[in-house]
Amino acid sequence: MSEMPRQRGLLFCLSGPSGVGKGTVIDEVRRRRPQVAHSVSITTRPPRPGEIEGVHYYFRTPEQFHQLLVEGEILEHDNYCGHYYGTPRSPLEAMRDEGRDVLMDITVPGSLAVMENHTDVVMMFLMPPTLTELKNRLTKRGTENDSVVEQRLLKGRIEINKANLFNYVVINDELTATVHRILAIMDAEHCRYERLKGLEAFVLSH
């Protein structure tokens, strides 16, 4: 019996303020569903303790980042707290062509920029339960001084007010519940009719 036509992988953007837990959530989503690909971003900020090149980020100098921009290899980019972040284009498209969903951890402006180039992108905003809890998470992380924490909180306030621009909002109050919500969104998006055009003809001919 012939197989159903394979869908191209979907593109999911997970955004939210710094410290909300995007990396932890994505790691758990991929632990539960290993076939989901993670688009590794490029950044000009220095690595934090424990971060691995090509796993957490591709770490590049500002000069190298600019050259990639000139070559058209960066899908979207943003300057966040003095450092550039961007998404490499080629690996992302290759993974989608293989039929793999891609889950991106990018800044809020980055998500909005991707939406301009990919009308089928699914945008999810990861929301902290409260601003107080967001500050606690940033402080406990211990990777920035008080001045940087306050800078990130100020930017977080602005970003939270842009949640209305996203398709979905998920409150990251408890990890397991958050991951279940995100997986449910991903499953539901694959069932949208516009992604299954031609399915009727396949079913009726077999």
Short mmCIF file of C-alpha atoms in Angstrom, two decimals:
data_model
loop_
_atom_site.label_atom_id
_atom_site.label_comp_id
_atom_site.label_asym_id
_atom_site.label_seq_id
_atom_site.Cartn_x
_atom_site.Cartn_y
_atom_site.Cartn_z
CA MET A 1 0.00 0.00 0.00
CA SER A 2 1.31 3.43 -0.91
CA GLU A 3 2.32 5.76 1.91
CA MET A 4 0.57 9.04 2.51
CA PRO A 5 2.44 12.05 1.10
CA ARG A 6 4.93 13.31 3.67
CA GLN A 7 4.40 16.81 4.99
CA ARG A 8 7.25 19.25 4.97
CA GLY A 9 8.42 19.94 8.50
CA LEU A 10 6.76 22.84 10.28
CA LEU A 11 8.58 25.82 11.72
CA PHE A 12 7.82 26.73 15.33
CA CYS A 13 9.22 29.84 17.03
CA LEU A 14 9.36 29.89 20.82
CA SER A 15 10.02 33.37 22.15
CA GLY A 16 9.75 35.21 25.42
CA PRO A 17 11.72 37.38 27.80
CA SER A 18 15.22 36.44 28.89
CA GLY A 19 15.11 34.07 31.85
CA VAL A 20 11.64 32.68 31.12
CA GLY A 21 13.10 29.19 30.49
CA LYS A 22 12.99 28.73 26.73
CA GLY A 23 16.11 26.56 26.61
CA THR A 24 14.93 24.24 29.39
CA VAL A 25 11.51 23.84 27.78
CA ILE A 26 12.99 23.07 24.35
CA ASP A 27 15.38 20.51 25.83
CA GLU A 28 12.46 18.70 27.47
CA VAL A 29 10.31 18.85 24.32
CA ARG A 30 13.13 17.24 22.34
CA ARG A 31 13.78 14.65 25.05
CA ARG A 32 10.17 13.53 24.73
CA ARG A 33 10.11 13.88 20.93
CA PRO A 34 13.65 13.38 19.57
CA GLN A 35 12.60 13.80 15.94
CA VAL A 36 11.94 17.51 16.57
CA ALA A 37 14.94 19.50 15.36
CA HIS A 38 16.33 22.52 17.16
CA SER A 39 17.62 25.41 15.11
CA VAL A 40 20.89 26.44 16.73
CA SER A 41 21.33 30.21 16.69
CA ILE A 42 24.49 32.19 16.03
CA THR A 43 25.53 34.74 18.64
CA THR A 44 28.37 37.17 19.24
CA ARG A 45 28.11 36.95 23.04
CA PRO A 46 30.71 34.85 24.88
CA PRO A 47 29.75 31.32 25.98
CA ARG A 48 28.31 30.85 29.46
CA PRO A 49 29.71 28.07 31.66
CA GLY A 50 28.67 24.69 30.26
CA GLU A 51 27.58 25.96 26.85
CA ILE A 52 28.89 23.95 23.90
CA GLU A 53 29.68 25.24 20.41
CA GLY A 54 27.13 23.93 17.89
CA VAL A 55 24.83 22.61 20.62
CA HIS A 56 23.65 25.70 22.48
CA TYR A 57 24.88 28.34 20.01
CA TYR A 58 27.36 28.93 17.24
CA PHE A 59 29.69 31.49 18.81
CA ARG A 60 31.09 33.98 16.29
CA THR A 61 32.86 37.32 16.35
CA PRO A 62 30.94 40.45 15.25
CA GLU A 63 33.04 40.46 12.07
CA GLN A 64 32.12 36.86 11.25
CA PHE A 65 28.46 37.59 11.98
CA HIS A 66 28.47 40.56 9.62
CA GLN A 67 30.00 38.46 6.84
CA LEU A 68 27.22 35.86 7.21
CA LEU A 69 24.68 38.68 6.92
CA VAL A 70 26.30 39.89 3.71
CA GLU A 71 26.18 36.35 2.30
CA GLY A 72 22.45 36.07 3.06
CA GLU A 73 23.02 33.11 5.34
CA ILE A 74 21.18 34.60 8.32
CA LEU A 75 17.39 34.34 8.19
CA GLU A 76 16.78 36.86 10.96
CA HIS A 77 18.88 38.68 13.49
CA ASP A 78 18.63 40.98 16.46
CA ASN A 79 20.85 42.94 18.81
CA TYR A 80 20.00 41.96 22.38
CA CYS A 81 21.77 43.68 25.28
CA GLY A 82 24.77 44.51 23.12
CA HIS A 83 25.19 41.15 21.37
CA TYR A 84 23.95 39.90 17.99
CA TYR A 85 21.78 36.80 17.65
CA GLY A 86 20.74 35.24 14.36
CA THR A 87 19.33 32.12 12.70
CA PRO A 88 21.37 30.33 10.01
CA ARG A 89 19.20 29.71 6.96
CA SER A 90 20.61 26.58 5.29
CA PRO A 91 20.41 24.06 8.19
CA LEU A 92 16.83 25.10 8.95
CA GLU A 93 15.58 24.59 5.40
CA ALA A 94 17.40 21.26 5.09
CA MET A 95 15.73 19.90 8.24
CA ARG A 96 12.28 20.98 7.06
CA ASP A 97 12.85 19.34 3.66
CA GLU A 98 13.54 16.10 5.55
CA GLY A 99 10.07 16.34 7.09
CA ARG A 100 11.33 17.31 10.54
CA ASP A 101 9.65 19.99 12.60
CA VAL A 102 12.05 22.72 13.68
CA LEU A 103 11.69 24.42 17.06
CA MET A 104 13.46 27.77 17.25
CA ASP A 105 14.51 29.61 20.41
CA ILE A 106 14.80 33.22 19.27
CA THR A 107 14.13 36.74 20.49
CA VAL A 108 10.74 38.41 20.14
CA PRO A 109 11.88 40.70 17.27
CA GLY A 110 13.48 37.63 15.69
CA SER A 111 10.16 35.78 15.67
CA LEU A 112 8.42 38.74 14.09
CA ALA A 113 11.13 38.92 11.42
CA VAL A 114 10.76 35.21 10.63
CA MET A 115 7.01 35.70 10.26
CA GLU A 116 7.66 38.23 7.49
CA ASN A 117 9.61 35.62 5.48
CA HIS A 118 7.69 32.46 6.42
CA THR A 119 3.93 32.93 6.44
CA ASP A 120 3.43 29.37 7.73
CA VAL A 121 5.53 29.84 10.88
CA VAL A 122 3.80 28.99 14.18
CA MET A 123 4.66 31.57 16.83
CA MET A 124 4.50 30.71 20.54
CA PHE A 125 5.16 33.18 23.33
CA LEU A 126 6.50 31.69 26.57
CA MET A 127 5.14 33.80 29.42
CA PRO A 128 6.48 33.93 32.99
CA PRO A 129 3.85 33.45 35.73
CA THR A 130 4.76 36.88 37.17
CA LEU A 131 7.42 39.52 36.68
CA THR A 132 8.67 38.76 40.20
CA GLU A 133 9.24 35.13 39.24
CA LEU A 134 11.08 36.23 36.09
CA LYS A 135 13.43 38.36 38.20
CA ASN A 136 14.01 35.42 40.56
CA ARG A 137 14.96 33.17 37.64
CA LEU A 138 17.34 35.74 36.19
CA THR A 139 18.98 36.27 39.56
CA LYS A 140 19.31 32.56 40.35
CA ARG A 141 20.93 31.98 36.97
CA GLY A 142 23.90 33.93 38.26
CA THR A 143 25.36 34.66 34.83
CA GLU A 144 24.92 38.45 34.84
CA ASN A 145 25.45 41.25 37.34
CA ASP A 146 22.58 43.26 38.86
CA SER A 147 22.80 45.94 36.18
CA VAL A 148 22.37 43.43 33.35
CA VAL A 149 19.53 41.70 35.20
CA GLU A 150 17.68 45.01 35.47
CA GLN A 151 18.34 45.68 31.78
CA ARG A 152 16.87 42.29 30.86
CA LEU A 153 13.83 42.89 33.10
CA LEU A 154 13.19 46.26 31.46
CA LYS A 155 13.33 44.65 28.03
CA GLY A 156 11.15 41.80 29.32
CA ARG A 157 8.38 44.23 30.25
CA ILE A 158 8.35 45.53 26.68
CA GLU A 159 8.36 42.02 25.20
CA ILE A 160 5.51 40.78 27.39
CA ASN A 161 3.34 43.54 25.95
CA LYS A 162 3.93 42.06 22.47
CA ALA A 163 2.45 38.65 23.31
CA ASN A 164 -0.69 39.62 21.36
CA LEU A 165 1.32 39.37 18.12
CA PHE A 166 1.84 35.62 18.58
CA ASN A 167 -0.39 32.67 17.67
CA TYR A 168 -0.18 31.08 21.11
CA VAL A 169 0.76 32.09 24.65
CA VAL A 170 2.02 29.41 27.06
CA ILE A 171 2.59 30.25 30.72
CA ASN A 172 5.74 28.55 31.97
CA ASP A 173 4.61 27.87 35.51
CA GLU A 174 5.59 24.18 35.75
CA LEU A 175 7.89 22.42 33.29
CA THR A 176 5.89 19.25 32.62
CA ALA A 177 2.63 21.14 32.10
CA THR A 178 4.36 23.66 29.85
CA VAL A 179 5.86 20.93 27.67
CA HIS A 180 2.48 19.17 27.36
CA ARG A 181 0.91 22.42 26.14
CA ILE A 182 3.61 22.98 23.54
CA LEU A 183 3.41 19.41 22.24
CA ALA A 184 -0.37 19.75 21.98
CA ILE A 185 0.06 22.92 19.91
CA MET A 186 2.53 21.18 17.62
CA ASP A 187 0.20 18.21 17.08
CA ALA A 188 -2.78 20.46 16.43
CA GLU A 189 -0.89 22.49 13.82
CA HIS A 190 -0.22 19.32 11.80
CA CYS A 191 -3.98 18.73 11.64
CA ARG A 192 -4.80 22.08 10.05
CA TYR A 193 -6.60 21.53 6.78
CA GLU A 194 -4.31 23.81 4.77
CA ARG A 195 -1.40 21.50 5.67
CA LEU A 196 -3.30 18.42 4.47
CA LYS A 197 -4.47 19.55 1.05
CA GLY A 198 -4.63 16.58 -1.30
CA LEU A 199 -5.29 14.12 1.51
CA GLU A 200 -8.84 13.47 0.30
CA ALA A 201 -7.60 12.41 -3.14
CA PHE A 202 -5.06 10.04 -1.59
CA VAL A 203 -7.64 8.45 0.73
CA LEU A 204 -10.23 8.03 -2.01
CA SER A 205 -7.74 6.47 -4.43
CA HIS A 206 -6.50 3.75 -2.05
#
